[in-house]
Amino acid sequence: MDDTDQFLLNFKGFNFERTLIDIDVLENLDNFEIRDDDVFIITYPKSGTIWAQQILSLIHYEGHRNKTENVETLDRAPFLEYNMRKVDFSKMPSPRIFSSHIPYYLAPRGLKNKKAKIVYIYRNPKDILVSYYHFSNLVVRLQASDNLEQFMKQFLDGKVVGSRWFDHIRGWYEHKHDFNILFMKYEDMKKDLKSSVAKLCSFLGKELSEEDLDTVVRQATFQNMKDDPQANYNTILREEIGARNNDGHFMRRGTVGDWKRHLTVEQNERFDKIFQRNMKDFPLDFTWDLSEQ
Ligand code: PPS
């Protein structure tokens, strides 16, 4: 048995986290009943999932915006495949928000009638690599690595939860016509959160006043989310997921270009070559550093 097998469960060619996954859930994904007003946040891990959970919760729920309700974003936008709290999805009020890392080919069939909406958040893969490296060393359910080099090899080979980043984004993008999907770039959200929230509202068909829009933006900044127990995942990490130390957080740095502090020149060049090979002619562009723009 490969070391990674202890942490990963491969289902139809895609790696899931072994201890959190329920094989019955995976086998029934195709038939999962979709409502027309469902919204799915789909991401490759470490691309801004919990950020999107917070933004969509703030857009949809007045009680989240004005803090009159104390509900964690994990409960507002539970994971479809990692239903840790065993929520009965059929009892969730509409519009339901789900989060998921699944590849396009495991998406419930009902999403293909293009009524329910998908928000796909993507991020430059070097920052994902660095974020994922720290996260894997933090979370007991993921395989720790001795150094970034070791993790980079696993990441590029797809021996991680979410499999190969290249396949995930390519798959969703190349099948975008099968779904009602909006692609949002993490770095654009970072650069201009207000415009990004406005774009999301327009896609979701949700009209917010200027004041509400500002409230969403304020509560979705990195620092405010980091301090917000409903959004920062600190309790979930320590009490449900399990952490190897007390220092790490889901809300780690939240920046663009952190990879420059971690990758050696050689690692960066190797990454670039593999990126070019896999993403040649891919239409979406990536932002590697905000100062470059
Ligand atoms: S997971 O485990 O897949 O659900 O992780 P995910 O939420 O997709 O990604 C975590 C990274 O997103 C960053 N994050 C943010 N960045 C900017 N602004 C806000 N508000 C925000 N919220 C979360 C988080 O810090 C992780 O990135 P890194 O680079 O590790 O800091």
Tab-separated table of C-alpha atoms and ligand atoms in Angstrom:
chain	number	residue	atom	x	y	z
A	1	MET	CA	0.000	0.000	0.000
A	2	ASP	CA	1.304	3.417	-1.035
A	3	ASP	CA	1.545	5.953	1.831
A	4	THR	CA	-1.011	8.159	0.156
A	5	ASP	CA	-3.623	5.358	0.175
A	6	GLN	CA	-3.981	5.788	3.892
A	7	PHE	CA	-5.325	9.301	3.281
A	8	LEU	CA	-6.933	9.106	-0.143
A	9	LEU	CA	-9.875	7.230	-1.541
A	10	ASN	CA	-10.001	7.052	-5.295
A	11	PHE	CA	-13.496	6.996	-6.774
A	12	LYS	CA	-13.844	6.932	-10.557
A	13	GLY	CA	-10.371	8.392	-10.983
A	14	PHE	CA	-10.714	11.206	-8.452
A	15	ASN	CA	-9.097	11.407	-5.012
A	16	PHE	CA	-11.262	12.092	-1.963
A	17	GLU	CA	-10.223	12.337	1.677
A	18	ARG	CA	-10.634	8.790	2.930
A	19	THR	CA	-11.837	9.283	6.519
A	20	LEU	CA	-14.463	11.913	5.740
A	21	ILE	CA	-15.975	10.360	2.680
A	22	ASP	CA	-19.003	8.120	2.531
A	23	ILE	CA	-18.897	5.834	-0.492
A	24	ASP	CA	-22.724	5.682	-0.619
A	25	VAL	CA	-22.793	9.450	-1.036
A	26	LEU	CA	-20.401	9.169	-3.978
A	27	GLU	CA	-22.358	6.368	-5.574
A	28	ASN	CA	-25.535	8.448	-5.375
A	29	LEU	CA	-24.085	11.775	-6.490
A	30	ASP	CA	-25.373	11.391	-10.015
A	31	ASN	CA	-28.959	11.149	-8.763
A	32	PHE	CA	-28.656	13.825	-6.107
A	33	GLU	CA	-31.866	15.831	-6.322
A	34	ILE	CA	-31.176	19.342	-7.520
A	35	ARG	CA	-33.539	22.257	-6.967
A	36	ASP	CA	-33.705	24.967	-9.602
A	37	ASP	CA	-32.545	27.601	-7.131
A	38	ASP	CA	-29.615	25.620	-5.707
A	39	VAL	CA	-26.211	27.242	-5.804
A	40	PHE	CA	-22.975	25.261	-5.840
A	41	ILE	CA	-19.563	26.637	-4.950
A	42	ILE	CA	-17.098	24.442	-6.803
A	43	THR	CA	-13.373	24.680	-6.252
A	44	TYR	CA	-10.149	22.804	-6.368
A	45	PRO	CA	-8.958	22.721	-2.705
A	46	LYS	CA	-7.281	25.887	-1.382
A	47	SER	CA	-8.725	28.128	-4.083
A	48	GLY	CA	-11.022	30.220	-1.882
A	49	THR	CA	-13.836	27.864	-0.899
A	50	ILE	CA	-14.461	29.191	2.590
A	51	TRP	CA	-14.209	32.751	1.273
A	52	ALA	CA	-16.962	31.996	-1.230
A	53	GLN	CA	-19.001	30.307	1.509
A	54	GLN	CA	-18.841	33.510	3.522
A	55	ILE	CA	-19.641	35.783	0.563
A	56	LEU	CA	-22.596	33.718	-0.625
A	57	SER	CA	-23.933	33.363	2.929
A	58	LEU	CA	-23.707	37.130	3.364
A	59	ILE	CA	-25.425	37.760	0.041
A	60	HIS	CA	-28.248	35.312	0.687
A	61	TYR	CA	-28.929	35.683	4.404
A	62	GLU	CA	-29.821	38.988	5.995
A	63	GLY	CA	-29.308	37.371	9.406
A	64	HIS	CA	-25.726	36.581	8.422
A	65	ARG	CA	-25.135	40.139	7.215
A	66	ASN	CA	-26.491	41.826	10.309
A	67	LYS	CA	-25.185	39.090	12.631
A	68	THR	CA	-28.557	38.378	14.209
A	69	GLU	CA	-28.143	34.687	13.415
A	70	ASN	CA	-25.238	32.663	14.718
A	71	VAL	CA	-24.708	30.041	12.027
A	72	GLU	CA	-21.320	28.895	10.800
A	73	THR	CA	-20.658	29.133	7.089
A	74	LEU	CA	-20.074	25.381	7.027
A	75	ASP	CA	-23.759	24.974	7.934
A	76	ARG	CA	-24.913	27.665	5.528
A	77	ALA	CA	-23.003	26.087	2.643
A	78	PRO	CA	-22.257	22.466	3.608
A	79	PHE	CA	-19.961	20.273	1.572
A	80	LEU	CA	-21.861	18.016	-0.760
A	81	GLU	CA	-19.422	15.124	-0.563
A	82	TYR	CA	-18.012	15.739	2.939
A	83	ASN	CA	-21.225	15.996	4.907
A	84	MET	CA	-19.421	15.983	8.264
A	85	ARG	CA	-22.435	17.089	10.260
A	86	LYS	CA	-24.820	14.679	8.562
A	87	VAL	CA	-27.155	17.460	7.467
A	88	ASP	CA	-30.365	16.246	5.851
A	89	PHE	CA	-29.955	18.189	2.606
A	90	SER	CA	-33.583	17.605	1.632
A	91	LYS	CA	-34.679	19.645	4.663
A	92	MET	CA	-32.483	22.645	3.921
A	93	PRO	CA	-34.494	25.750	3.056
A	94	SER	CA	-34.175	27.167	-0.451
A	95	PRO	CA	-32.059	28.571	-1.856
A	96	ARG	CA	-29.612	25.906	-0.739
A	97	ILE	CA	-25.903	26.617	-1.020
A	98	PHE	CA	-23.490	23.698	-1.356
A	99	SER	CA	-19.726	23.547	-1.517
A	100	SER	CA	-17.801	20.897	-3.362
A	101	HIS	CA	-14.446	19.901	-4.803
A	102	ILE	CA	-15.840	17.322	-7.238
A	103	PRO	CA	-14.678	17.141	-10.863
A	104	TYR	CA	-17.173	18.003	-13.601
A	105	TYR	CA	-17.852	14.381	-14.459
A	106	LEU	CA	-19.113	13.536	-10.960
A	107	ALA	CA	-21.565	16.452	-10.850
A	108	PRO	CA	-25.173	15.494	-10.142
A	109	ARG	CA	-27.051	14.986	-13.395
A	110	GLY	CA	-29.672	17.561	-12.348
A	111	LEU	CA	-27.129	20.358	-12.685
A	112	LYS	CA	-27.140	19.815	-16.415
A	113	ASN	CA	-30.589	21.298	-16.878
A	114	LYS	CA	-28.660	24.567	-16.298
A	115	LYS	CA	-31.145	26.009	-13.827
A	116	ALA	CA	-29.201	25.588	-10.608
A	117	LYS	CA	-26.095	27.768	-10.496
A	118	ILE	CA	-22.433	26.982	-10.080
A	119	VAL	CA	-19.791	29.440	-8.945
A	120	TYR	CA	-16.345	28.071	-9.806
A	121	ILE	CA	-13.524	29.864	-7.983
A	122	TYR	CA	-10.060	29.464	-9.434
A	123	ARG	CA	-6.665	30.605	-8.191
A	124	ASN	CA	-3.139	30.567	-9.539
A	125	PRO	CA	-1.806	27.074	-8.850
A	126	LYS	CA	1.502	28.167	-7.319
A	127	ASP	CA	-0.343	29.869	-4.469
A	128	ILE	CA	-2.608	26.829	-4.234
A	129	LEU	CA	0.475	24.637	-3.964
A	130	VAL	CA	1.879	26.678	-1.077
A	131	SER	CA	-1.463	26.958	0.684
A	132	TYR	CA	-2.072	23.241	0.272
A	133	TYR	CA	1.420	22.365	1.521
A	134	HIS	CA	0.816	24.215	4.795
A	135	PHE	CA	-2.696	22.827	5.101
A	136	SER	CA	-1.569	19.234	4.557
A	137	ASN	CA	1.034	19.609	7.256
A	138	LEU	CA	-1.583	21.035	9.592
A	139	VAL	CA	-4.523	18.684	9.161
A	140	VAL	CA	-4.273	15.204	10.673
A	141	ARG	CA	-6.421	13.709	7.924
A	142	LEU	CA	-3.986	14.743	5.186
A	143	GLN	CA	-0.532	13.405	4.464
A	144	ALA	CA	2.209	15.638	5.868
A	145	SER	CA	5.346	16.300	3.809
A	146	ASP	CA	8.911	16.836	4.985
A	147	ASN	CA	9.379	19.761	2.640
A	148	LEU	CA	7.772	21.661	-0.206
A	149	GLU	CA	9.679	19.619	-2.802
A	150	GLN	CA	8.053	16.425	-1.590
A	151	PHE	CA	4.609	17.996	-1.580
A	152	MET	CA	5.118	19.616	-4.990
A	153	LYS	CA	5.743	16.209	-6.550
A	154	GLN	CA	2.573	14.818	-4.996
A	155	PHE	CA	0.577	17.866	-6.053
A	156	LEU	CA	1.797	17.730	-9.642
A	157	ASP	CA	1.111	13.989	-9.791
A	158	GLY	CA	-2.371	14.526	-8.371
A	159	LYS	CA	-1.686	12.368	-5.326
A	160	VAL	CA	-3.704	14.750	-3.169
A	161	VAL	CA	-7.369	15.308	-2.379
A	162	GLY	CA	-8.779	16.841	-5.558
A	163	SER	CA	-6.346	14.961	-7.834
A	164	ARG	CA	-4.572	17.036	-10.503
A	165	TRP	CA	-5.347	20.743	-10.431
A	166	PHE	CA	-4.860	20.880	-14.236
A	167	ASP	CA	-7.566	18.280	-14.820
A	168	HIS	CA	-9.990	19.901	-12.388
A	169	ILE	CA	-9.989	23.360	-13.928
A	170	ARG	CA	-9.706	22.123	-17.512
A	171	GLY	CA	-12.549	19.680	-16.990
A	172	TRP	CA	-14.939	22.259	-15.578
A	173	TYR	CA	-13.973	24.905	-18.113
A	174	GLU	CA	-14.175	22.652	-21.125
A	175	HIS	CA	-17.641	21.453	-20.031
A	176	LYS	CA	-18.922	24.869	-19.038
A	177	HIS	CA	-21.638	24.759	-21.685
A	178	ASP	CA	-23.240	21.832	-19.875
A	179	PHE	CA	-23.802	23.948	-16.766
A	180	ASN	CA	-25.017	27.339	-15.564
A	181	ILE	CA	-21.593	28.345	-14.335
A	182	LEU	CA	-19.709	31.511	-13.447
A	183	PHE	CA	-15.905	31.445	-13.234
A	184	MET	CA	-14.475	33.796	-10.636
A	185	LYS	CA	-10.795	34.436	-10.129
A	186	TYR	CA	-9.478	34.550	-6.543
A	187	GLU	CA	-7.008	37.270	-7.474
A	188	ASP	CA	-9.780	39.463	-8.965
A	189	MET	CA	-11.691	39.078	-5.707
A	190	LYS	CA	-8.578	40.105	-3.855
A	191	LYS	CA	-8.001	43.106	-6.114
A	192	ASP	CA	-11.542	44.414	-6.127
A	193	LEU	CA	-13.851	42.598	-3.768
A	194	LYS	CA	-16.754	44.983	-4.256
A	195	SER	CA	-16.908	44.462	-8.011
A	196	SER	CA	-16.593	40.710	-7.479
A	197	VAL	CA	-19.470	40.677	-4.996
A	198	ALA	CA	-21.565	42.779	-7.394
A	199	LYS	CA	-20.809	40.303	-10.193
A	200	LEU	CA	-21.839	37.417	-7.964
A	201	CYS	CA	-25.076	39.189	-6.987
A	202	SER	CA	-25.911	39.715	-10.608
A	203	PHE	CA	-25.253	36.040	-11.441
A	204	LEU	CA	-27.309	34.926	-8.431
A	205	GLY	CA	-30.149	37.304	-9.293
A	206	LYS	CA	-29.882	38.969	-5.907
A	207	GLU	CA	-30.247	42.722	-5.658
A	208	LEU	CA	-28.532	44.276	-2.683
A	209	SER	CA	-28.586	47.914	-1.634
A	210	GLU	CA	-25.297	49.801	-1.760
A	211	GLU	CA	-25.167	49.614	2.024
A	212	ASP	CA	-25.701	45.837	2.059
A	213	LEU	CA	-23.079	45.415	-0.629
A	214	ASP	CA	-20.611	47.310	1.546
A	215	THR	CA	-21.540	45.147	4.524
A	216	VAL	CA	-20.847	41.977	2.535
A	217	VAL	CA	-17.484	43.321	1.389
A	218	ARG	CA	-16.502	44.411	4.880
A	219	GLN	CA	-17.336	41.056	6.451
A	220	ALA	CA	-15.613	39.097	3.698
A	221	THR	CA	-12.195	40.746	3.963
A	222	PHE	CA	-9.410	38.436	5.085
A	223	GLN	CA	-8.914	40.125	8.441
A	224	ASN	CA	-12.598	40.256	9.322
A	225	MET	CA	-13.109	36.631	8.351
A	226	LYS	CA	-10.052	35.624	10.368
A	227	ASP	CA	-11.603	37.240	13.453
A	228	ASP	CA	-15.100	35.900	12.783
A	229	PRO	CA	-15.841	32.558	14.498
A	230	GLN	CA	-18.732	31.925	12.089
A	231	ALA	CA	-16.376	32.146	9.115
A	232	ASN	CA	-12.818	31.295	10.159
A	233	TYR	CA	-13.193	27.519	10.642
A	234	ASN	CA	-11.005	27.605	13.781
A	235	THR	CA	-13.392	25.509	15.867
A	236	ILE	CA	-14.161	23.129	13.007
A	237	LEU	CA	-10.438	22.644	12.415
A	238	ARG	CA	-9.590	21.901	16.047
A	239	GLU	CA	-12.707	20.022	17.115
A	240	GLU	CA	-13.938	18.229	14.007
A	241	ILE	CA	-11.252	17.958	11.373
A	242	GLY	CA	-8.257	17.684	13.700
A	243	ALA	CA	-5.021	19.687	13.637
A	244	ARG	CA	-1.434	18.642	14.288
A	245	ASN	CA	-0.618	21.939	16.010
A	246	ASN	CA	-2.270	25.026	17.457
A	247	ASP	CA	-0.600	27.558	15.195
A	248	GLY	CA	-2.166	26.829	11.805
A	249	HIS	CA	-5.429	28.161	10.424
A	250	PHE	CA	-7.641	27.909	7.346
A	251	MET	CA	-7.217	31.680	7.214
A	252	ARG	CA	-3.436	31.528	6.812
A	253	ARG	CA	-2.227	34.519	4.738
A	254	GLY	CA	-4.821	35.160	2.055
A	255	THR	CA	-2.437	36.874	-0.341
A	256	VAL	CA	-1.452	36.706	-3.991
A	257	GLY	CA	2.124	35.707	-4.812
A	258	ASP	CA	3.035	33.978	-1.546
A	259	TRP	CA	4.643	31.290	-3.713
A	260	LYS	CA	7.542	33.683	-4.331
A	261	ARG	CA	8.562	33.282	-0.696
A	262	HIS	CA	8.548	29.488	-0.961
A	263	LEU	CA	9.536	28.176	-4.387
A	264	THR	CA	13.203	28.035	-5.368
A	265	VAL	CA	14.153	29.323	-8.821
A	266	GLU	CA	14.546	25.726	-9.988
A	267	GLN	CA	11.181	24.631	-8.568
A	268	ASN	CA	9.528	27.624	-10.154
A	269	GLU	CA	11.010	26.870	-13.567
A	270	ARG	CA	10.009	23.226	-13.313
A	271	PHE	CA	6.503	24.243	-12.312
A	272	ASP	CA	6.306	26.647	-15.248
A	273	LYS	CA	7.292	23.939	-17.711
A	274	ILE	CA	4.657	21.555	-16.418
A	275	PHE	CA	2.108	24.360	-16.362
A	276	GLN	CA	2.862	25.252	-19.997
A	277	ARG	CA	2.597	21.649	-21.055
A	278	ASN	CA	-0.762	21.138	-19.369
A	279	MET	CA	-2.376	24.528	-19.884
A	280	LYS	CA	-1.292	25.349	-23.398
A	281	ASP	CA	-4.133	27.099	-25.264
A	282	PHE	CA	-6.251	27.275	-22.120
A	283	PRO	CA	-8.356	30.449	-22.386
A	284	LEU	CA	-8.580	31.553	-18.739
A	285	ASP	CA	-5.705	33.689	-17.582
A	286	PHE	CA	-3.991	33.465	-14.227
A	287	THR	CA	-2.641	36.169	-11.968
A	288	TRP	CA	0.611	35.222	-10.304
A	289	ASP	CA	1.292	38.440	-8.482
A	290	LEU	CA	-0.891	41.515	-8.055
A	291	SER	CA	2.036	43.919	-8.242
A	292	GLU	CA	2.666	42.794	-11.824
A	293	GLN	CA	-0.555	44.339	-13.053
B	1	PPS	S1	-10.339	24.355	1.517
B	1	PPS	O1	-9.614	23.588	2.551
B	1	PPS	O2	-10.172	23.740	0.198
B	1	PPS	O3	-11.739	24.580	1.850
B	1	PPS	O4	-9.576	25.752	1.480
B	1	PPS	P1	-10.082	27.042	0.700
B	1	PPS	O5	-11.076	27.750	1.525
B	1	PPS	O6	-10.460	26.700	-0.692
B	1	PPS	O7	-8.740	27.915	0.588
B	1	PPS	C1	-8.097	28.470	1.705
B	1	PPS	C2	-7.301	29.654	1.208
B	1	PPS	O8	-8.189	30.749	0.970
B	1	PPS	C3	-7.738	31.866	1.705
B	1	PPS	N1	-8.843	32.748	2.093
B	1	PPS	C4	-8.886	34.059	1.770
B	1	PPS	N2	-8.052	34.813	1.021
B	1	PPS	C5	-8.361	36.122	0.895
B	1	PPS	N3	-9.421	36.705	1.472
B	1	PPS	C6	-10.286	35.988	2.234
B	1	PPS	N4	-11.325	36.582	2.809
B	1	PPS	C7	-10.030	34.585	2.394
B	1	PPS	N5	-10.643	33.580	3.055
B	1	PPS	C8	-9.908	32.472	2.863
B	1	PPS	C9	-7.056	31.234	2.909
B	1	PPS	O9	-6.273	32.159	3.605
B	1	PPS	C10	-6.274	30.123	2.231
B	1	PPS	O10	-5.159	30.601	1.488
B	1	PPS	P2	-3.695	30.740	2.070
B	1	PPS	O11	-2.825	31.129	0.904
B	1	PPS	O12	-3.308	29.441	2.676
B	1	PPS	O13	-3.747	31.844	3.087
